[in-house]
PDB file of C-alpha atoms in Angstrom:
ATOM      1  CA  MET A   1      -0.145   0.118   0.423  1.00  0.00           C
ATOM      2  CA  MET A   2       2.505   2.464   0.616  1.00  0.00           C
ATOM      3  CA  ASN A   3       4.500   1.376  -1.967  1.00  0.00           C
ATOM      4  CA  SER A   4       1.670   2.671  -4.426  1.00  0.00           C
ATOM      5  CA  ARG A   5       1.086   6.193  -2.632  1.00  0.00           C
ATOM      6  CA  ILE A   6       5.012   6.637  -3.380  1.00  0.00           C
ATOM      7  CA  PHE A   7       4.302   5.613  -6.698  1.00  0.00           C
ATOM      8  CA  ILE A   8       1.497   6.744  -7.491  1.00  0.00           C
ATOM      9  CA  THR A   9       3.359  10.530  -5.841  1.00  0.00           C
ATOM     10  CA  ILE A  10       6.231  10.416  -8.220  1.00  0.00           C
ATOM     11  CA  VAL A  11       4.053  10.436 -11.258  1.00  0.00           C
ATOM     12  CA  LEU A  12       1.832  12.946 -10.224  1.00  0.00           C
ATOM     13  CA  SER A  13       4.927  15.228  -9.233  1.00  0.00           C
ATOM     14  CA  CYS A  14       6.214  14.186 -13.014  1.00  0.00           C
ATOM     15  CA  ILE A  15       2.990  14.644 -14.302  1.00  0.00           C
ATOM     16  CA  ILE A  16       2.792  18.256 -12.519  1.00  0.00           C
ATOM     17  CA  ALA A  17       6.272  19.244 -13.602  1.00  0.00           C
ATOM     18  CA  SER A  18       5.437  18.257 -17.092  1.00  0.00           C
ATOM     19  CA  ILE A  19       2.331  20.615 -17.439  1.00  0.00           C
ATOM     20  CA  HIS A  20       4.078  24.341 -17.790  1.00  0.00           C
ATOM     21  CA  ALA A  21       4.433  27.443 -19.500  1.00  0.00           C
ATOM     22  CA  TYR A  22       7.372  27.794 -22.276  1.00  0.00           C
ATOM     23  CA  ASP A  23       9.368  30.293 -20.753  1.00  0.00           C
ATOM     24  CA  PRO A  24      11.144  29.824 -18.065  1.00  0.00           C
ATOM     25  CA  ASP A  25       9.335  30.510 -14.651  1.00  0.00           C
ATOM     26  CA  ALA A  26       9.641  33.868 -12.605  1.00  0.00           C
ATOM     27  CA  LEU A  27      12.136  33.725  -9.587  1.00  0.00           C
ATOM     28  CA  GLN A  28      10.290  37.013  -8.229  1.00  0.00           C
ATOM     29  CA  ASP A  29       7.160  38.877  -8.017  1.00  0.00           C
ATOM     30  CA  LEU A  30       8.141  41.203 -10.810  1.00  0.00           C
ATOM     31  CA  CYS A  31      10.732  41.171 -13.642  1.00  0.00           C
ATOM     32  CA  VAL A  32      10.225  44.395 -15.723  1.00  0.00           C
ATOM     33  CA  ALA A  33      11.673  44.175 -18.769  1.00  0.00           C
ATOM     34  CA  ASP A  34      14.731  47.003 -18.352  1.00  0.00           C
ATOM     35  CA  LYS A  35      14.959  46.985 -22.366  1.00  0.00           C
ATOM     36  CA  SER A  36      17.648  50.104 -22.451  1.00  0.00           C
ATOM     37  CA  HIS A  37      19.992  47.615 -20.230  1.00  0.00           C
ATOM     38  CA  GLY A  38      22.683  46.708 -22.844  1.00  0.00           C
ATOM     39  CA  THR A  39      23.530  42.662 -21.785  1.00  0.00           C
ATOM     40  CA  LYS A  40      22.606  40.104 -23.708  1.00  0.00           C
ATOM     41  CA  LEU A  41      19.981  37.898 -21.991  1.00  0.00           C
ATOM     42  CA  ASN A  42      17.150  35.211 -22.919  1.00  0.00           C
ATOM     43  CA  GLY A  43      14.369  37.348 -22.182  1.00  0.00           C
ATOM     44  CA  PHE A  44      15.484  40.669 -21.058  1.00  0.00           C
ATOM     45  CA  PRO A  45      16.915  42.595 -17.134  1.00  0.00           C
ATOM     46  CA  CYS A  46      15.229  43.411 -14.572  1.00  0.00           C
ATOM     47  CA  LYS A  47      14.623  47.133 -14.153  1.00  0.00           C
ATOM     48  CA  GLU A  48      15.347  48.157 -10.907  1.00  0.00           C
ATOM     49  CA  MET A  49      12.449  48.790  -8.394  1.00  0.00           C
ATOM     50  CA  SER A  50      12.440  52.147  -7.544  1.00  0.00           C
ATOM     51  CA  ASN A  51      12.576  52.565 -11.577  1.00  0.00           C
ATOM     52  CA  ILE A  52       9.021  50.379 -12.053  1.00  0.00           C
ATOM     53  CA  THR A  53       5.213  52.133 -11.597  1.00  0.00           C
ATOM     54  CA  SER A  54       2.182  50.726 -13.017  1.00  0.00           C
ATOM     55  CA  SER A  55       2.415  51.597 -16.754  1.00  0.00           C
ATOM     56  CA  ASP A  56       4.667  49.182 -16.998  1.00  0.00           C
ATOM     57  CA  PHE A  57       1.598  46.723 -17.053  1.00  0.00           C
ATOM     58  CA  PHE A  58      -0.184  48.514 -18.754  1.00  0.00           C
ATOM     59  CA  PHE A  59      -1.340  49.091 -22.576  1.00  0.00           C
ATOM     60  CA  GLY A  60      -3.661  50.599 -24.579  1.00  0.00           C
ATOM     61  CA  GLY A  61      -3.146  49.392 -27.995  1.00  0.00           C
ATOM     62  CA  ILE A  62      -6.055  46.881 -28.958  1.00  0.00           C
ATOM     63  CA  SER A  63      -9.114  48.078 -27.385  1.00  0.00           C
ATOM     64  CA  SER A  64      -9.573  49.582 -31.352  1.00  0.00           C
ATOM     65  CA  PRO A  65      -9.203  48.079 -35.479  1.00  0.00           C
ATOM     66  CA  ALA A  66      -6.043  48.378 -36.600  1.00  0.00           C
ATOM     67  CA  VAL A  67      -5.183  50.296 -39.829  1.00  0.00           C
ATOM     68  CA  ILE A  68      -5.332  47.618 -42.287  1.00  0.00           C
ATOM     69  CA  ASN A  69      -2.895  48.767 -45.190  1.00  0.00           C
ATOM     70  CA  SER A  70      -0.906  45.834 -46.243  1.00  0.00           C
ATOM     71  CA  THR A  71      -1.589  43.716 -49.114  1.00  0.00           C
ATOM     72  CA  MET A  72      -2.139  41.045 -47.063  1.00  0.00           C
ATOM     73  CA  GLY A  73      -5.702  42.113 -46.248  1.00  0.00           C
ATOM     74  CA  SER A  74      -5.071  41.675 -41.925  1.00  0.00           C
ATOM     75  CA  ALA A  75      -3.064  44.399 -38.928  1.00  0.00           C
ATOM     76  CA  VAL A  76      -1.602  42.046 -36.367  1.00  0.00           C
ATOM     77  CA  THR A  77      -1.218  43.991 -32.952  1.00  0.00           C
ATOM     78  CA  GLY A  78       0.732  42.284 -30.189  1.00  0.00           C
ATOM     79  CA  ALA A  79       0.637  42.895 -27.226  1.00  0.00           C
ATOM     80  CA  ASN A  80       3.816  40.866 -25.368  1.00  0.00           C
ATOM     81  CA  VAL A  81       7.049  42.271 -23.317  1.00  0.00           C
ATOM     82  CA  GLU A  82       8.159  44.679 -26.299  1.00  0.00           C
ATOM     83  CA  LYS A  83       5.065  46.557 -25.857  1.00  0.00           C
ATOM     84  CA  ILE A  84       4.317  45.215 -22.038  1.00  0.00           C
ATOM     85  CA  PRO A  85       7.623  45.391 -19.927  1.00  0.00           C
ATOM     86  CA  GLY A  86       5.688  44.048 -16.898  1.00  0.00           C
ATOM     87  CA  LEU A  87       4.771  40.701 -19.455  1.00  0.00           C
ATOM     88  CA  ASN A  88       8.473  39.705 -18.101  1.00  0.00           C
ATOM     89  CA  THR A  89       9.697  36.268 -17.135  1.00  0.00           C
ATOM     90  CA  LEU A  90       5.570  36.399 -16.824  1.00  0.00           C
ATOM     91  CA  SER A  91       5.113  33.090 -19.911  1.00  0.00           C
ATOM     92  CA  VAL A  92       2.040  35.684 -20.963  1.00  0.00           C
ATOM     93  CA  SER A  93       0.827  37.585 -23.384  1.00  0.00           C
ATOM     94  CA  LEU A  94      -2.191  38.829 -26.544  1.00  0.00           C
ATOM     95  CA  ALA A  95      -2.316  40.392 -29.842  1.00  0.00           C
ATOM     96  CA  ARG A  96      -5.378  41.867 -32.209  1.00  0.00           C
ATOM     97  CA  ILE A  97      -5.807  39.860 -35.406  1.00  0.00           C
ATOM     98  CA  ASP A  98      -7.958  43.018 -38.099  1.00  0.00           C
ATOM     99  CA  TYR A  99      -9.347  41.629 -41.229  1.00  0.00           C
ATOM    100  CA  ALA A 100     -10.629  43.497 -44.079  1.00  0.00           C
ATOM    101  CA  PRO A 101     -13.138  41.675 -46.351  1.00  0.00           C
ATOM    102  CA  GLY A 102     -11.219  38.543 -47.789  1.00  0.00           C
ATOM    103  CA  GLY A 103      -8.374  39.469 -45.303  1.00  0.00           C
ATOM    104  CA  LEU A 104      -6.100  36.401 -44.509  1.00  0.00           C
ATOM    105  CA  ASN A 105      -3.451  35.833 -42.269  1.00  0.00           C
ATOM    106  CA  PRO A 106      -0.830  34.218 -44.134  1.00  0.00           C
ATOM    107  CA  PRO A 107       0.614  30.522 -43.265  1.00  0.00           C
ATOM    108  CA  HIS A 108       3.003  31.282 -40.601  1.00  0.00           C
ATOM    109  CA  THR A 109       3.866  29.323 -37.129  1.00  0.00           C
ATOM    110  CA  HIS A 110       5.363  30.453 -33.320  1.00  0.00           C
ATOM    111  CA  PRO A 111       8.066  29.106 -32.580  1.00  0.00           C
ATOM    112  CA  ARG A 112       7.437  29.587 -28.751  1.00  0.00           C
ATOM    113  CA  ALA A 113       3.432  28.706 -28.280  1.00  0.00           C
ATOM    114  CA  THR A 114       0.519  27.842 -28.780  1.00  0.00           C
ATOM    115  CA  GLU A 115      -1.537  30.212 -29.396  1.00  0.00           C
ATOM    116  CA  VAL A 116      -5.872  30.640 -28.955  1.00  0.00           C
ATOM    117  CA  VAL A 117      -7.832  32.786 -30.882  1.00  0.00           C
ATOM    118  CA  PHE A 118     -11.439  34.473 -29.586  1.00  0.00           C
ATOM    119  CA  VAL A 119     -13.314  35.952 -32.093  1.00  0.00           C
ATOM    120  CA  LEU A 120     -14.877  39.253 -31.370  1.00  0.00           C
ATOM    121  CA  GLU A 121     -16.506  40.073 -34.362  1.00  0.00           C
ATOM    122  CA  GLY A 122     -16.942  38.432 -37.544  1.00  0.00           C
ATOM    123  CA  GLU A 123     -16.368  34.881 -39.721  1.00  0.00           C
ATOM    124  CA  LEU A 124     -12.936  33.354 -40.269  1.00  0.00           C
ATOM    125  CA  GLU A 125     -11.822  29.924 -41.976  1.00  0.00           C
ATOM    126  CA  VAL A 126      -8.353  28.366 -39.596  1.00  0.00           C
ATOM    127  CA  GLY A 127      -6.270  26.080 -39.591  1.00  0.00           C
ATOM    128  CA  PHE A 128      -3.412  24.824 -39.325  1.00  0.00           C
ATOM    129  CA  ILE A 129      -1.347  21.121 -40.710  1.00  0.00           C
ATOM    130  CA  THR A 130       0.014  18.975 -38.353  1.00  0.00           C
ATOM    131  CA  THR A 131       3.884  17.601 -38.685  1.00  0.00           C
ATOM    132  CA  SER A 132       2.304  14.620 -40.669  1.00  0.00           C
ATOM    133  CA  ASN A 133       0.773  16.914 -42.978  1.00  0.00           C
ATOM    134  CA  LYS A 134      -2.903  16.958 -42.153  1.00  0.00           C
ATOM    135  CA  LEU A 135      -5.162  19.598 -42.027  1.00  0.00           C
ATOM    136  CA  PHE A 136      -6.898  20.595 -39.275  1.00  0.00           C
ATOM    137  CA  SER A 137      -9.925  23.481 -40.095  1.00  0.00           C
ATOM    138  CA  GLN A 138     -12.693  24.774 -38.738  1.00  0.00           C
ATOM    139  CA  THR A 139     -14.874  27.832 -39.461  1.00  0.00           C
ATOM    140  CA  ILE A 140     -15.158  30.349 -36.969  1.00  0.00           C
ATOM    141  CA  LYS A 141     -17.288  33.781 -35.415  1.00  0.00           C
ATOM    142  CA  THR A 142     -17.759  35.785 -32.834  1.00  0.00           C
ATOM    143  CA  GLY A 143     -17.484  34.496 -29.195  1.00  0.00           C
ATOM    144  CA  GLU A 144     -16.044  30.991 -30.195  1.00  0.00           C
ATOM    145  CA  VAL A 145     -12.993  29.906 -30.076  1.00  0.00           C
ATOM    146  CA  PHE A 146      -9.453  27.563 -31.883  1.00  0.00           C
ATOM    147  CA  VAL A 147      -6.639  26.643 -30.655  1.00  0.00           C
ATOM    148  CA  PHE A 148      -3.077  26.639 -32.801  1.00  0.00           C
ATOM    149  CA  PRO A 149      -0.494  24.104 -30.824  1.00  0.00           C
ATOM    150  CA  ARG A 150       2.554  25.327 -30.631  1.00  0.00           C
ATOM    151  CA  GLY A 151       5.373  25.571 -33.687  1.00  0.00           C
ATOM    152  CA  LEU A 152       2.361  23.972 -35.925  1.00  0.00           C
ATOM    153  CA  VAL A 153       1.905  25.950 -39.284  1.00  0.00           C
ATOM    154  CA  HIS A 154      -2.118  27.775 -39.545  1.00  0.00           C
ATOM    155  CA  PHE A 155      -3.349  30.536 -41.120  1.00  0.00           C
ATOM    156  CA  GLN A 156      -6.987  32.717 -41.146  1.00  0.00           C
ATOM    157  CA  LYS A 157      -9.020  33.883 -43.988  1.00  0.00           C
ATOM    158  CA  ASN A 158     -12.101  36.013 -43.551  1.00  0.00           C
ATOM    159  CA  ASN A 159     -14.245  35.188 -46.467  1.00  0.00           C
ATOM    160  CA  GLY A 160     -16.478  37.207 -45.194  1.00  0.00           C
ATOM    161  CA  LYS A 161     -18.317  41.023 -46.396  1.00  0.00           C
ATOM    162  CA  SER A 162     -17.749  42.098 -43.339  1.00  0.00           C
ATOM    163  CA  PRO A 163     -14.455  42.988 -41.187  1.00  0.00           C
ATOM    164  CA  ALA A 164     -13.151  40.291 -38.425  1.00  0.00           C
ATOM    165  CA  SER A 165     -10.988  40.525 -35.419  1.00  0.00           C
ATOM    166  CA  VAL A 166      -9.994  38.381 -33.406  1.00  0.00           C
ATOM    167  CA  LEU A 167      -7.804  37.917 -29.400  1.00  0.00           C
ATOM    168  CA  SER A 168      -5.270  35.871 -29.386  1.00  0.00           C
ATOM    169  CA  ALA A 169      -3.559  34.422 -26.022  1.00  0.00           C
ATOM    170  CA  PHE A 170       0.103  32.920 -25.964  1.00  0.00           C
ATOM    171  CA  ASN A 171       2.132  31.304 -23.169  1.00  0.00           C
ATOM    172  CA  SER A 172       4.496  32.941 -24.176  1.00  0.00           C
ATOM    173  CA  GLN A 173       6.057  36.564 -23.747  1.00  0.00           C
ATOM    174  CA  LEU A 174       7.576  36.668 -27.154  1.00  0.00           C
ATOM    175  CA  PRO A 175       5.877  34.017 -29.318  1.00  0.00           C
ATOM    176  CA  GLY A 176       7.890  35.628 -31.881  1.00  0.00           C
ATOM    177  CA  THR A 177       6.311  34.731 -35.642  1.00  0.00           C
ATOM    178  CA  VAL A 178       8.027  32.862 -38.873  1.00  0.00           C
ATOM    179  CA  SER A 179       6.116  33.788 -41.766  1.00  0.00           C
ATOM    180  CA  VAL A 180       6.366  30.686 -44.124  1.00  0.00           C
ATOM    181  CA  ALA A 181       6.711  32.894 -47.227  1.00  0.00           C
ATOM    182  CA  ALA A 182       8.514  35.926 -46.233  1.00  0.00           C
ATOM    183  CA  THR A 183      10.927  33.306 -44.420  1.00  0.00           C
ATOM    184  CA  LEU A 184      11.445  31.370 -47.974  1.00  0.00           C
ATOM    185  CA  PHE A 185      11.372  33.878 -50.657  1.00  0.00           C
ATOM    186  CA  ALA A 186      11.984  37.066 -48.333  1.00  0.00           C
ATOM    187  CA  ALA A 187      15.104  36.337 -46.492  1.00  0.00           C
ATOM    188  CA  ASP A 188      18.059  38.314 -46.203  1.00  0.00           C
ATOM    189  CA  PRO A 189      20.590  37.243 -47.106  1.00  0.00           C
ATOM    190  CA  ALA A 190      18.396  35.528 -49.606  1.00  0.00           C
ATOM    191  CA  LEU A 191      17.740  32.005 -49.764  1.00  0.00           C
ATOM    192  CA  PRO A 192      20.124  30.343 -53.144  1.00  0.00           C
ATOM    193  CA  GLU A 193      17.640  30.193 -56.066  1.00  0.00           C
ATOM    194  CA  ASP A 194      18.172  26.487 -56.830  1.00  0.00           C
ATOM    195  CA  VAL A 195      17.021  25.605 -53.565  1.00  0.00           C
ATOM    196  CA  LEU A 196      14.196  27.561 -54.409  1.00  0.00           C
ATOM    197  CA  THR A 197      13.412  26.784 -57.880  1.00  0.00           C
ATOM    198  CA  LYS A 198      14.135  22.370 -56.526  1.00  0.00           C
ATOM    199  CA  THR A 199      11.654  22.719 -53.392  1.00  0.00           C
ATOM    200  CA  PHE A 200       9.107  24.198 -55.550  1.00  0.00           C
ATOM    201  CA  GLN A 201       9.578  22.598 -59.163  1.00  0.00           C
ATOM    202  CA  VAL A 202       9.578  25.764 -60.905  1.00  0.00           C
ATOM    203  CA  GLY A 203      11.630  27.862 -62.603  1.00  0.00           C
ATOM    204  CA  SER A 204      14.226  31.119 -62.206  1.00  0.00           C
ATOM    205  CA  LYS A 205      11.203  33.079 -63.703  1.00  0.00           C
ATOM    206  CA  MET A 206       8.713  31.988 -61.515  1.00  0.00           C
ATOM    207  CA  VAL A 207      10.813  32.706 -58.516  1.00  0.00           C
ATOM    208  CA  ASP A 208      11.546  36.095 -59.182  1.00  0.00           C
ATOM    209  CA  LYS A 209       8.342  36.848 -59.592  1.00  0.00           C
ATOM    210  CA  ILE A 210       6.991  35.839 -55.974  1.00  0.00           C
ATOM    211  CA  LYS A 211      10.355  37.989 -54.513  1.00  0.00           C
ATOM    212  CA  GLU A 212       9.188  40.956 -56.293  1.00  0.00           C
ATOM    213  CA  ARG A 213       5.423  40.116 -55.292  1.00  0.00           C
ATOM    214  CA  LEU A 214       6.724  39.510 -51.602  1.00  0.00           C
ATOM    215  CA  SER A 215       8.622  42.608 -51.700  1.00  0.00           C
ATOM    216  CA  THR A 216       5.596  44.781 -51.567  1.00  0.00           C
ATOM    217  CA  LYS A 217       3.573  42.983 -49.272  1.00  0.00           C
ATOM    218  CA  LYS A 218       4.302  44.835 -46.421  1.00  0.00           C
TER     219      LYS A 218
END
């Protein structure tokens, strides 16, 4: 009986230890990011407590829709540690994504976080692709939620005739974004052209055309 209890305790301890945010745990109450500090860390150095104010924990930039002026028809407004220094070491962040009718948040990944989207308004087609190339997609509307597992390629598309918006939550203070098309065709320095032509089984002219079009998509 005692051995069984010890075994169960060990198993539960292992499970609890494995359930954590992707960022390292905080070792103090507050570690407000000191972005002016010259030291390079995996994260940001902490401000002196005497220099911390309530504004370090506030950001009003996602309270209203963003101006959409990209050719993709979407705009992402991050509410991460770069905008809210108080998020440093807390392993959470948000973003607001606004979509014009027909707007697309093109295929991309977040290497450091799982993403959960909550639809503020409108209707979206969303989906992600697993490492075995299986697509999981869904149409979501106001008040509904969808999850994109960390590191997997995913997208959101507004197929409606009216604007749409979502609020995204991440289990990282800075989840990072890797856009598939921009990474391959707009890298600096550029990928060797023969890598792209062989990967996509197209000619150099097509690669150059894609590069030219992506260079105008801000």
